[in-house]
Amino acid sequence: MFSDPERLSGRRQPQVEIRHAADLVVQLSTSLQRKPDVVDFGTVFTDHMLSVEWNANGGWQTPLIRPFGDLSLHPACSALHYAVELFEGLKVYRGDDKRLRLFRPLLNMERMSKSAKRACLPAFDQSELLGCIKRLIEIDQDWVPHLGSGCLYIRPTFIGTEPSLGVKKPNRALLYVIMCQAGSYFNTELSLWADPKYTRAWKGGTGDCKMGGNYGGTLFAQQEAGSYDCQQVLWLYGEDHQITEGGTMNIFLHWINEDGDEELATPPLDGIILPGVTRQSILDLARKWDEFKVSERYLTMGQLCSALKQQRLKEMFGSGTACRICRIGSIVYEEKVQNSQNSSSWDKSLSSNLLRINFALFQHGRSPSDWTYLV
Ligand SMILES: Cc1ncc(COP(=O)(O)O)c(C=O)c1O
């Protein structure tokens, strides 16, 4: 399926043919599931999955679409012991014209390639993987909801399957893709708990990659957030309590900044922020509109608290594929509740405009866009 850039550069001799999406082998399930009406996110999966094995001697093997089922892994497998693992998350939507569309999927493929490099997993051909995912969606297309705003969530996953306990670059790996139905993730305004005692990511770490280890390590803090009646953690960084991310979302402030200018601001991609596809799209759109200042800049809790006191905050929201765009209603910080929502009503807010007018149009195909990729 995937070409391996190291082979192409001649550094290693090819031992097998380079595989393509066209080589894909399909084994259809003989017992299709009944599709449930409403399910919790990530609990019910579609009938098929894609898997492709890789090993250092043979390179990428033939990609296979097969009935959804368990994996068989060696108990010493490096993904299980050392979190040599990464994943992606993207959605496929059914448009008003019944056609299925992905939203900027090449950005997910690119981010996945970067995560793979950082995890010492092998390189793959991004467009070949996208071709295989497209075929998987076609096969399970009836799972994409026909009504409402529901969609299908696609989870590409890449794991080291080295069957030994040595901490080393894996000689074996498995890339697989599973899919599940997804409705709207968070419907209401979110409450966040901000405490600098926990850190999600740090300079020189892997916070800008979508590696499983970044997420398992956050559960403890997430649980503590719950004890303050908050739904998510607002991750802070450094002595000055820089705002970084909220739960698994990028964070935006729409405010009148310290200089009196209307501004949409989000923290810069300095290694501790995940480069979200939704984040990038919001920045691209807002820059195109050219109605207010758009900045990637450091933002601290001190600046946010001053803005709240002086009623300069129009809106604070998080962005991500799962939640799309979600307003932040309150933050517990230094044992006090800060109401982070004030001047704009939801109807007239930037977040509702982004969500309603733009993403719905692009994703549901109500206006032509080069951000959508037809399946
Ligand atoms: C830590 C983190 N930040 C931000 C995001 C949002 O990224 P995207 O917009 O690509 O879904 C995600 C979700 O993938 C995430 O896990």
mmCIF file of C-alpha atoms and ligand atoms in Angstrom:
data_model
loop_
_atom_site.group_PDB
_atom_site.id
_atom_site.type_symbol
_atom_site.label_atom_id
_atom_site.label_comp_id
_atom_site.label_asym_id
_atom_site.label_seq_id
_atom_site.Cartn_x
_atom_site.Cartn_y
_atom_site.Cartn_z
ATOM 1 C CA MET A 1 0.000 0.000 0.000
ATOM 2 C CA PHE A 2 2.323 2.672 1.203
ATOM 3 C CA SER A 3 5.546 3.688 -0.324
ATOM 4 C CA ASP A 4 8.355 3.972 2.165
ATOM 5 C CA PRO A 5 10.419 7.138 1.593
ATOM 6 C CA GLU A 6 13.598 5.461 2.928
ATOM 7 C CA ARG A 7 13.296 2.764 0.295
ATOM 8 C CA LEU A 8 12.642 5.284 -2.464
ATOM 9 C CA SER A 9 15.709 7.294 -1.558
ATOM 10 C CA GLY A 10 17.803 4.168 -2.128
ATOM 11 C CA ARG A 11 19.087 3.991 1.422
ATOM 12 C CA ARG A 12 17.618 0.516 1.697
ATOM 13 C CA GLN A 13 17.048 -2.001 -1.080
ATOM 14 C CA PRO A 14 13.383 -2.721 -1.801
ATOM 15 C CA GLN A 15 12.614 -6.351 -1.008
ATOM 16 C CA VAL A 16 8.948 -6.320 -1.950
ATOM 17 C CA GLU A 17 6.818 -4.365 -4.333
ATOM 18 C CA ILE A 18 5.574 -1.028 -3.038
ATOM 19 C CA ARG A 19 1.902 -1.489 -2.172
ATOM 20 C CA HIS A 20 -0.897 0.795 -3.274
ATOM 21 C CA ALA A 21 -4.482 1.459 -2.241
ATOM 22 C CA ALA A 22 -5.365 -0.317 -5.494
ATOM 23 C CA ASP A 23 -3.846 -3.537 -4.075
ATOM 24 C CA LEU A 24 -6.352 -3.492 -1.235
ATOM 25 C CA VAL A 25 -7.855 -6.884 -0.385
ATOM 26 C CA VAL A 26 -11.470 -6.782 0.802
ATOM 27 C CA GLN A 27 -13.093 -9.493 2.924
ATOM 28 C CA LEU A 28 -16.716 -8.534 3.467
ATOM 29 C CA SER A 29 -18.543 -9.420 6.663
ATOM 30 C CA THR A 30 -21.260 -12.050 6.287
ATOM 31 C CA SER A 31 -23.230 -10.787 9.302
ATOM 32 C CA LEU A 32 -23.881 -7.046 9.223
ATOM 33 C CA GLN A 33 -24.955 -5.402 12.493
ATOM 34 C CA ARG A 34 -28.218 -3.565 13.010
ATOM 35 C CA LYS A 35 -27.392 0.139 13.165
ATOM 36 C CA PRO A 36 -28.398 1.659 16.500
ATOM 37 C CA ASP A 37 -30.315 4.970 16.560
ATOM 38 C CA VAL A 38 -28.386 6.855 19.210
ATOM 39 C CA VAL A 39 -25.237 5.610 20.859
ATOM 40 C CA ASP A 40 -22.593 7.002 23.165
ATOM 41 C CA PHE A 41 -19.556 8.262 21.297
ATOM 42 C CA GLY A 42 -16.986 5.586 20.544
ATOM 43 C CA THR A 43 -18.919 2.560 21.727
ATOM 44 C CA VAL A 44 -20.443 1.004 18.603
ATOM 45 C CA PHE A 45 -18.240 0.400 15.592
ATOM 46 C CA THR A 46 -19.063 -0.191 11.949
ATOM 47 C CA ASP A 47 -18.943 -3.595 10.277
ATOM 48 C CA HIS A 48 -15.464 -3.365 8.781
ATOM 49 C CA MET A 49 -11.960 -2.134 9.586
ATOM 50 C CA LEU A 50 -8.799 -1.509 7.611
ATOM 51 C CA SER A 51 -5.465 -2.942 8.657
ATOM 52 C CA VAL A 52 -1.977 -2.875 7.166
ATOM 53 C CA GLU A 53 1.059 -4.533 8.664
ATOM 54 C CA TRP A 54 4.644 -3.350 8.333
ATOM 55 C CA ASN A 55 7.929 -5.016 9.165
ATOM 56 C CA ALA A 56 11.486 -3.818 8.721
ATOM 57 C CA ASN A 57 12.421 -6.598 6.280
ATOM 58 C CA GLY A 58 9.331 -6.741 4.099
ATOM 59 C CA GLY A 59 8.100 -3.132 4.386
ATOM 60 C CA TRP A 60 4.392 -2.417 4.019
ATOM 61 C CA GLN A 61 2.211 -5.467 3.396
ATOM 62 C CA THR A 62 -1.020 -5.661 1.423
ATOM 63 C CA PRO A 63 -3.747 -3.503 2.978
ATOM 64 C CA LEU A 64 -6.791 -5.450 4.093
ATOM 65 C CA ILE A 65 -10.384 -4.440 4.758
ATOM 66 C CA ARG A 66 -11.951 -7.128 6.911
ATOM 67 C CA PRO A 67 -14.870 -7.627 9.285
ATOM 68 C CA PHE A 68 -14.415 -5.551 12.460
ATOM 69 C CA GLY A 69 -12.837 -7.698 15.144
ATOM 70 C CA ASP A 70 -10.247 -8.090 17.869
ATOM 71 C CA LEU A 71 -6.510 -7.777 17.295
ATOM 72 C CA SER A 72 -4.113 -10.503 18.281
ATOM 73 C CA LEU A 73 -1.008 -8.977 19.897
ATOM 74 C CA HIS A 74 2.139 -10.400 21.440
ATOM 75 C CA PRO A 75 2.065 -9.688 25.229
ATOM 76 C CA ALA A 76 5.438 -7.874 24.936
ATOM 77 C CA CYS A 77 4.163 -5.630 22.121
ATOM 78 C CA SER A 78 5.838 -2.196 22.339
ATOM 79 C CA ALA A 79 2.536 -0.285 22.073
ATOM 80 C CA LEU A 80 1.341 -1.951 25.278
ATOM 81 C CA HIS A 81 4.535 -1.412 27.278
ATOM 82 C CA TYR A 82 6.023 1.839 26.029
ATOM 83 C CA ALA A 83 3.046 3.568 24.411
ATOM 84 C CA VAL A 84 4.582 3.359 20.921
ATOM 85 C CA GLU A 85 1.207 4.413 19.605
ATOM 86 C CA LEU A 86 -0.514 7.278 17.845
ATOM 87 C CA PHE A 87 -3.902 8.019 16.372
ATOM 88 C CA GLU A 88 -5.951 10.497 14.362
ATOM 89 C CA GLY A 89 -9.564 11.630 14.456
ATOM 90 C CA LEU A 90 -11.630 12.863 11.521
ATOM 91 C CA LYS A 91 -15.267 12.780 10.509
ATOM 92 C CA VAL A 92 -17.264 11.976 7.414
ATOM 93 C CA TYR A 93 -20.510 13.891 6.877
ATOM 94 C CA ARG A 94 -23.509 13.210 4.635
ATOM 95 C CA GLY A 95 -24.376 16.334 2.659
ATOM 96 C CA ASP A 96 -27.828 17.540 1.661
ATOM 97 C CA ASP A 97 -27.034 16.072 -1.767
ATOM 98 C CA LYS A 98 -26.458 12.648 -0.044
ATOM 99 C CA ARG A 99 -22.758 12.680 -0.958
ATOM 100 C CA LEU A 100 -20.214 11.883 1.709
ATOM 101 C CA ARG A 101 -17.520 14.414 2.550
ATOM 102 C CA LEU A 102 -14.402 14.486 4.668
ATOM 103 C CA PHE A 103 -13.149 17.800 6.040
ATOM 104 C CA ARG A 104 -9.522 18.664 5.126
ATOM 105 C CA PRO A 105 -8.380 15.032 5.569
ATOM 106 C CA LEU A 106 -4.912 15.696 4.196
ATOM 107 C CA LEU A 107 -4.192 17.799 7.274
ATOM 108 C CA ASN A 108 -4.927 14.713 9.390
ATOM 109 C CA MET A 109 -2.678 12.578 7.189
ATOM 110 C CA GLU A 110 0.112 15.117 7.503
ATOM 111 C CA ARG A 111 -0.249 15.317 11.292
ATOM 112 C CA MET A 112 -0.284 11.512 11.457
ATOM 113 C CA SER A 113 2.965 11.382 9.482
ATOM 114 C CA LYS A 114 4.574 13.806 11.921
ATOM 115 C CA SER A 115 3.383 11.780 14.910
ATOM 116 C CA ALA A 116 4.739 8.601 13.263
ATOM 117 C CA LYS A 117 8.135 10.189 12.781
ATOM 118 C CA ARG A 118 8.258 11.255 16.443
ATOM 119 C CA ALA A 119 7.158 7.775 17.576
ATOM 120 C CA CYS A 120 9.857 6.100 15.411
ATOM 121 C CA LEU A 121 7.145 4.333 13.434
ATOM 122 C CA PRO A 122 7.642 3.950 9.666
ATOM 123 C CA ALA A 123 6.725 6.559 7.090
ATOM 124 C CA PHE A 124 3.702 5.913 4.884
ATOM 125 C CA ASP A 125 2.226 7.442 1.774
ATOM 126 C CA GLN A 126 -0.454 9.855 2.956
ATOM 127 C CA SER A 127 -2.575 9.798 -0.176
ATOM 128 C CA GLU A 128 -2.464 5.986 -0.366
ATOM 129 C CA LEU A 129 -3.731 5.786 3.217
ATOM 130 C CA LEU A 130 -6.468 8.279 2.416
ATOM 131 C CA GLY A 131 -7.393 6.153 -0.619
ATOM 132 C CA CYS A 132 -7.764 3.085 1.626
ATOM 133 C CA ILE A 133 -9.860 5.045 4.161
ATOM 134 C CA LYS A 134 -12.083 6.227 1.336
ATOM 135 C CA ARG A 135 -12.681 2.614 0.318
ATOM 136 C CA LEU A 136 -13.503 1.656 3.932
ATOM 137 C CA ILE A 137 -16.053 4.494 4.123
ATOM 138 C CA GLU A 138 -17.610 3.398 0.826
ATOM 139 C CA ILE A 139 -18.061 -0.125 2.169
ATOM 140 C CA ASP A 140 -19.647 1.048 5.458
ATOM 141 C CA GLN A 141 -21.362 4.111 3.961
ATOM 142 C CA ASP A 142 -24.779 3.195 5.336
ATOM 143 C CA TRP A 143 -23.391 3.912 8.784
ATOM 144 C CA VAL A 144 -23.109 7.625 8.033
ATOM 145 C CA PRO A 145 -26.392 8.970 9.497
ATOM 146 C CA HIS A 146 -28.982 9.939 6.872
ATOM 147 C CA LEU A 147 -30.712 12.533 9.062
ATOM 148 C CA GLY A 148 -29.662 15.262 11.490
ATOM 149 C CA SER A 149 -26.180 16.487 12.240
ATOM 150 C CA GLY A 150 -24.690 13.101 13.110
ATOM 151 C CA CYS A 151 -21.653 11.802 11.286
ATOM 152 C CA LEU A 152 -19.164 8.957 11.306
ATOM 153 C CA TYR A 153 -15.966 9.350 13.301
ATOM 154 C CA ILE A 154 -12.865 7.765 11.764
ATOM 155 C CA ARG A 155 -10.015 6.662 14.003
ATOM 156 C CA PRO A 156 -6.753 5.793 12.178
ATOM 157 C CA THR A 157 -4.434 4.122 14.694
ATOM 158 C CA PHE A 158 -0.768 3.201 14.368
ATOM 159 C CA ILE A 159 0.967 0.943 16.890
ATOM 160 C CA GLY A 160 4.393 -0.583 17.367
ATOM 161 C CA THR A 161 4.028 -4.373 17.505
ATOM 162 C CA GLU A 162 7.671 -5.213 18.228
ATOM 163 C CA PRO A 163 7.418 -8.455 20.244
ATOM 164 C CA SER A 164 10.223 -7.723 22.705
ATOM 165 C CA LEU A 165 10.753 -5.732 25.896
ATOM 166 C CA GLY A 166 13.761 -3.755 24.639
ATOM 167 C CA VAL A 167 13.104 -0.013 24.531
ATOM 168 C CA LYS A 168 13.926 0.470 20.858
ATOM 169 C CA LYS A 169 12.607 1.508 17.493
ATOM 170 C CA PRO A 170 10.029 -1.128 16.513
ATOM 171 C CA ASN A 171 10.782 -3.535 13.675
ATOM 172 C CA ARG A 172 7.120 -4.369 13.375
ATOM 173 C CA ALA A 173 4.059 -2.138 13.276
ATOM 174 C CA LEU A 174 0.349 -2.214 12.528
ATOM 175 C CA LEU A 175 -1.713 0.604 11.093
ATOM 176 C CA TYR A 176 -5.473 0.145 11.354
ATOM 177 C CA VAL A 177 -8.598 2.246 10.952
ATOM 178 C CA ILE A 178 -11.892 1.832 12.793
ATOM 179 C CA MET A 179 -15.060 3.933 12.555
ATOM 180 C CA CYS A 180 -17.988 4.720 14.857
ATOM 181 C CA GLN A 181 -21.085 6.913 14.794
ATOM 182 C CA ALA A 182 -20.772 10.318 16.408
ATOM 183 C CA GLY A 183 -23.353 12.909 17.304
ATOM 184 C CA SER A 184 -22.505 16.245 18.813
ATOM 185 C CA TYR A 185 -19.917 15.726 21.544
ATOM 186 C CA PHE A 186 -20.514 18.618 23.964
ATOM 187 C CA ASN A 187 -23.826 20.424 23.531
ATOM 188 C CA THR A 188 -23.660 22.894 26.357
ATOM 189 C CA GLU A 189 -21.231 25.499 27.614
ATOM 190 C CA LEU A 190 -18.227 23.885 29.202
ATOM 191 C CA SER A 191 -16.832 24.409 32.655
ATOM 192 C CA LEU A 192 -13.045 24.119 33.004
ATOM 193 C CA TRP A 193 -10.752 23.617 35.973
ATOM 194 C CA ALA A 194 -7.379 25.379 35.763
ATOM 195 C CA ASP A 195 -4.622 24.417 38.180
ATOM 196 C CA PRO A 196 -0.926 24.748 37.315
ATOM 197 C CA LYS A 197 -0.034 21.664 39.362
ATOM 198 C CA TYR A 198 -0.753 19.465 36.337
ATOM 199 C CA THR A 199 0.868 19.885 32.909
ATOM 200 C CA ARG A 200 -0.401 18.287 29.714
ATOM 201 C CA ALA A 201 2.677 18.961 27.598
ATOM 202 C CA TRP A 202 6.073 20.604 27.872
ATOM 203 C CA LYS A 203 8.724 22.069 25.579
ATOM 204 C CA GLY A 204 10.688 19.304 23.889
ATOM 205 C CA GLY A 205 7.939 16.760 24.651
ATOM 206 C CA THR A 206 5.328 15.176 22.404
ATOM 207 C CA GLY A 207 2.327 17.435 23.099
ATOM 208 C CA ASP A 208 2.198 18.540 19.464
ATOM 209 C CA CYS A 209 1.757 14.929 18.305
ATOM 210 C CA LYS A 210 -1.329 12.784 18.679
ATOM 211 C CA MET A 211 0.280 10.023 20.709
ATOM 212 C CA GLY A 212 -1.765 7.869 23.054
ATOM 213 C CA GLY A 213 0.567 8.511 25.998
ATOM 214 C CA ASN A 214 -0.353 12.207 25.956
ATOM 215 C CA TYR A 215 -3.943 11.299 26.760
ATOM 216 C CA GLY A 216 -3.758 8.443 29.282
ATOM 217 C CA GLY A 217 -1.613 10.701 31.466
ATOM 218 C CA THR A 218 -4.366 13.341 31.683
ATOM 219 C CA LEU A 219 -7.078 11.149 33.211
ATOM 220 C CA PHE A 220 -6.010 11.784 36.794
ATOM 221 C CA ALA A 221 -6.307 15.563 36.428
ATOM 222 C CA GLN A 222 -9.561 15.144 34.517
ATOM 223 C CA GLN A 223 -10.934 13.229 37.502
ATOM 224 C CA GLU A 224 -9.890 16.031 39.862
ATOM 225 C CA ALA A 225 -11.628 18.543 37.588
ATOM 226 C CA GLY A 226 -14.800 16.509 38.179
ATOM 227 C CA SER A 227 -14.459 16.968 41.923
ATOM 228 C CA TYR A 228 -14.729 20.750 41.291
ATOM 229 C CA ASP A 229 -17.861 20.134 39.176
ATOM 230 C CA CYS A 230 -15.898 20.949 36.027
ATOM 231 C CA GLN A 231 -16.115 18.928 32.816
ATOM 232 C CA GLN A 232 -12.580 19.436 31.528
ATOM 233 C CA VAL A 233 -9.143 20.666 32.535
ATOM 234 C CA LEU A 234 -7.844 23.991 31.249
ATOM 235 C CA TRP A 235 -4.172 23.109 30.795
ATOM 236 C CA LEU A 236 -1.758 25.784 31.996
ATOM 237 C CA TYR A 237 1.974 26.029 31.390
ATOM 238 C CA GLY A 238 4.848 27.839 33.036
ATOM 239 C CA GLU A 239 5.272 30.297 35.902
ATOM 240 C CA ASP A 240 2.948 32.821 34.275
ATOM 241 C CA HIS A 241 0.123 30.246 33.902
ATOM 242 C CA GLN A 242 -0.095 30.359 30.138
ATOM 243 C CA ILE A 243 -3.351 29.052 28.728
ATOM 244 C CA THR A 244 -2.580 26.159 26.375
ATOM 245 C CA GLU A 245 -5.481 23.781 25.676
ATOM 246 C CA GLY A 246 -8.804 22.798 27.230
ATOM 247 C CA GLY A 247 -9.336 19.032 27.607
ATOM 248 C CA THR A 248 -8.649 17.862 24.062
ATOM 249 C CA MET A 249 -9.497 21.163 22.408
ATOM 250 C CA ASN A 250 -7.543 24.172 21.186
ATOM 251 C CA ILE A 251 -8.527 27.381 22.941
ATOM 252 C CA PHE A 252 -9.588 30.741 21.489
ATOM 253 C CA LEU A 253 -10.283 34.098 23.122
ATOM 254 C CA HIS A 254 -12.399 36.644 21.264
ATOM 255 C CA TRP A 255 -11.904 39.871 23.161
ATOM 256 C CA ILE A 256 -10.946 43.480 23.177
ATOM 257 C CA ASN A 257 -7.252 43.106 23.878
ATOM 258 C CA GLU A 258 -4.997 45.179 26.174
ATOM 259 C CA ASP A 259 -4.496 47.744 23.367
ATOM 260 C CA GLY A 260 -8.232 48.188 22.839
ATOM 261 C CA ASP A 261 -8.324 46.179 19.574
ATOM 262 C CA GLU A 262 -10.901 43.508 18.789
ATOM 263 C CA GLU A 263 -8.910 40.302 18.482
ATOM 264 C CA LEU A 264 -9.302 36.569 18.051
ATOM 265 C CA ALA A 265 -6.337 34.966 19.776
ATOM 266 C CA THR A 266 -5.089 31.427 20.295
ATOM 267 C CA PRO A 267 -1.775 30.126 21.666
ATOM 268 C CA PRO A 268 1.012 29.631 19.088
ATOM 269 C CA LEU A 269 2.240 26.227 17.873
ATOM 270 C CA ASP A 270 5.393 26.193 19.969
ATOM 271 C CA GLY A 271 5.579 22.436 20.561
ATOM 272 C CA ILE A 272 3.103 22.097 23.423
ATOM 273 C CA ILE A 273 -0.065 22.742 21.414
ATOM 274 C CA LEU A 274 -1.656 20.122 19.175
ATOM 275 C CA PRO A 275 -1.987 21.657 15.679
ATOM 276 C CA GLY A 276 -5.743 21.150 15.391
ATOM 277 C CA VAL A 277 -7.400 20.998 11.994
ATOM 278 C CA THR A 278 -10.351 22.957 13.396
ATOM 279 C CA ARG A 279 -7.951 25.517 14.923
ATOM 280 C CA GLN A 280 -6.248 26.001 11.559
ATOM 281 C CA SER A 281 -9.610 26.326 9.790
ATOM 282 C CA ILE A 282 -10.868 28.966 12.249
ATOM 283 C CA LEU A 283 -7.663 30.966 11.799
ATOM 284 C CA ASP A 284 -7.862 30.641 8.003
ATOM 285 C CA LEU A 285 -11.487 31.784 7.932
ATOM 286 C CA ALA A 286 -11.063 34.654 10.361
ATOM 287 C CA ARG A 287 -8.013 35.917 8.429
ATOM 288 C CA LYS A 288 -9.985 35.730 5.205
ATOM 289 C CA TRP A 289 -12.855 37.731 6.738
ATOM 290 C CA ASP A 290 -10.345 40.390 7.820
ATOM 291 C CA GLU A 291 -12.819 41.943 10.269
ATOM 292 C CA PHE A 292 -10.658 41.931 13.391
ATOM 293 C CA LYS A 293 -7.119 41.146 14.442
ATOM 294 C CA VAL A 294 -6.263 37.433 14.373
ATOM 295 C CA SER A 295 -3.274 36.353 16.452
ATOM 296 C CA GLU A 296 -1.322 33.297 17.502
ATOM 297 C CA ARG A 297 0.140 34.587 20.742
ATOM 298 C CA TYR A 298 0.808 33.647 24.341
ATOM 299 C CA LEU A 299 -2.201 34.158 26.608
ATOM 300 C CA THR A 300 -2.021 33.967 30.394
ATOM 301 C CA MET A 301 -4.593 33.486 33.131
ATOM 302 C CA GLY A 302 -3.629 36.936 34.436
ATOM 303 C CA GLN A 303 -4.563 38.529 31.096
ATOM 304 C CA LEU A 304 -7.815 36.580 30.963
ATOM 305 C CA CYS A 305 -8.771 37.563 34.531
ATOM 306 C CA SER A 306 -8.070 41.257 33.783
ATOM 307 C CA ALA A 307 -10.177 41.045 30.628
ATOM 308 C CA LEU A 308 -13.018 39.490 32.603
ATOM 309 C CA LYS A 309 -12.827 42.156 35.294
ATOM 310 C CA GLN A 310 -12.847 44.913 32.671
ATOM 311 C CA GLN A 311 -15.586 43.168 30.664
ATOM 312 C CA ARG A 312 -13.372 42.907 27.595
ATOM 313 C CA LEU A 313 -13.994 39.230 26.923
ATOM 314 C CA LYS A 314 -16.585 38.652 24.240
ATOM 315 C CA GLU A 315 -16.234 34.913 24.199
ATOM 316 C CA MET A 316 -13.929 32.022 24.999
ATOM 317 C CA PHE A 317 -14.313 28.740 23.125
ATOM 318 C CA GLY A 318 -12.598 25.446 22.428
ATOM 319 C CA SER A 319 -12.255 23.773 19.035
ATOM 320 C CA GLY A 320 -11.769 20.201 17.880
ATOM 321 C CA THR A 321 -13.138 17.602 15.508
ATOM 322 C CA ALA A 322 -15.063 15.831 18.261
ATOM 323 C CA CYS A 323 -16.781 18.878 19.794
ATOM 324 C CA ARG A 324 -16.475 21.155 16.718
ATOM 325 C CA ILE A 325 -16.697 24.489 18.567
ATOM 326 C CA CYS A 326 -17.726 24.681 22.183
ATOM 327 C CA ARG A 327 -18.206 27.771 24.328
ATOM 328 C CA ILE A 328 -16.560 27.927 27.706
ATOM 329 C CA GLY A 329 -18.962 29.177 30.358
ATOM 330 C CA SER A 330 -16.869 29.137 33.501
ATOM 331 C CA ILE A 331 -13.377 28.428 34.813
ATOM 332 C CA VAL A 332 -12.398 27.440 38.334
ATOM 333 C CA TYR A 333 -8.997 29.067 38.971
ATOM 334 C CA GLU A 334 -7.275 29.714 42.278
ATOM 335 C CA GLU A 335 -10.345 28.323 44.065
ATOM 336 C CA LYS A 336 -12.620 30.966 42.482
ATOM 337 C CA VAL A 337 -15.202 30.543 39.723
ATOM 338 C CA GLN A 338 -14.619 32.942 36.830
ATOM 339 C CA ASN A 339 -17.595 33.358 34.541
ATOM 340 C CA SER A 340 -15.889 33.467 31.212
ATOM 341 C CA GLN A 341 -18.963 34.228 29.161
ATOM 342 C CA ASN A 342 -20.175 37.755 28.949
ATOM 343 C CA SER A 343 -20.796 40.300 26.279
ATOM 344 C CA SER A 344 -21.925 38.343 23.217
ATOM 345 C CA SER A 345 -25.114 36.335 23.250
ATOM 346 C CA TRP A 346 -24.744 32.913 21.618
ATOM 347 C CA ASP A 347 -26.779 33.909 18.537
ATOM 348 C CA LYS A 348 -24.524 36.809 17.692
ATOM 349 C CA SER A 349 -21.270 35.256 18.823
ATOM 350 C CA LEU A 350 -18.299 34.444 16.666
ATOM 351 C CA SER A 351 -18.453 30.773 17.643
ATOM 352 C CA SER A 352 -22.051 30.335 16.510
ATOM 353 C CA ASN A 353 -21.240 32.153 13.290
ATOM 354 C CA LEU A 354 -18.272 29.870 12.667
ATOM 355 C CA LEU A 355 -20.255 26.801 13.492
ATOM 356 C CA ARG A 356 -23.529 27.547 11.787
ATOM 357 C CA ILE A 357 -22.659 29.512 8.711
ATOM 358 C CA ASN A 358 -19.320 28.068 7.788
ATOM 359 C CA PHE A 359 -18.653 24.557 8.992
ATOM 360 C CA ALA A 360 -22.221 23.389 8.443
ATOM 361 C CA LEU A 361 -22.098 24.801 4.927
ATOM 362 C CA PHE A 362 -18.771 23.223 4.051
ATOM 363 C CA GLN A 363 -19.358 19.913 5.772
ATOM 364 C CA HIS A 364 -22.898 19.408 4.551
ATOM 365 C CA GLY A 365 -22.030 20.583 1.095
ATOM 366 C CA ARG A 366 -24.355 23.562 1.068
ATOM 367 C CA SER A 367 -21.665 25.685 -0.495
ATOM 368 C CA PRO A 368 -18.703 24.615 -2.622
ATOM 369 C CA SER A 369 -15.414 24.425 -0.766
ATOM 370 C CA ASP A 370 -11.938 23.160 -1.514
ATOM 371 C CA TRP A 371 -11.805 22.069 2.142
ATOM 372 C CA THR A 372 -14.111 19.161 1.493
ATOM 373 C CA TYR A 373 -12.983 15.858 0.034
ATOM 374 C CA LEU A 374 -15.704 13.831 -1.648
ATOM 375 C CA VAL A 375 -15.774 10.118 -0.881
HETATM 376 C C1 LIG B 1 -4.950 17.763 22.637
HETATM 377 C C2 LIG B 1 -5.844 18.150 21.501
HETATM 378 N N1 LIG B 1 -5.925 19.430 21.142
HETATM 379 C C3 LIG B 1 -6.678 19.840 20.118
HETATM 380 C C4 LIG B 1 -7.440 18.946 19.384
HETATM 381 C C5 LIG B 1 -8.252 19.430 18.218
HETATM 382 O O1 LIG B 1 -7.701 18.992 16.997
HETATM 383 P P1 LIG B 1 -8.607 18.818 15.702
HETATM 384 O O2 LIG B 1 -9.240 20.132 15.446
HETATM 385 O O3 LIG B 1 -7.681 18.393 14.632
HETATM 386 O O4 LIG B 1 -9.604 17.751 16.047
HETATM 387 C C6 LIG B 1 -7.405 17.589 19.740
HETATM 388 C C7 LIG B 1 -8.225 16.631 19.020
HETATM 389 O O5 LIG B 1 -7.787 15.968 18.179
HETATM 390 C C8 LIG B 1 -6.574 17.179 20.801
HETATM 391 O O6 LIG B 1 -6.486 15.891 21.139
#
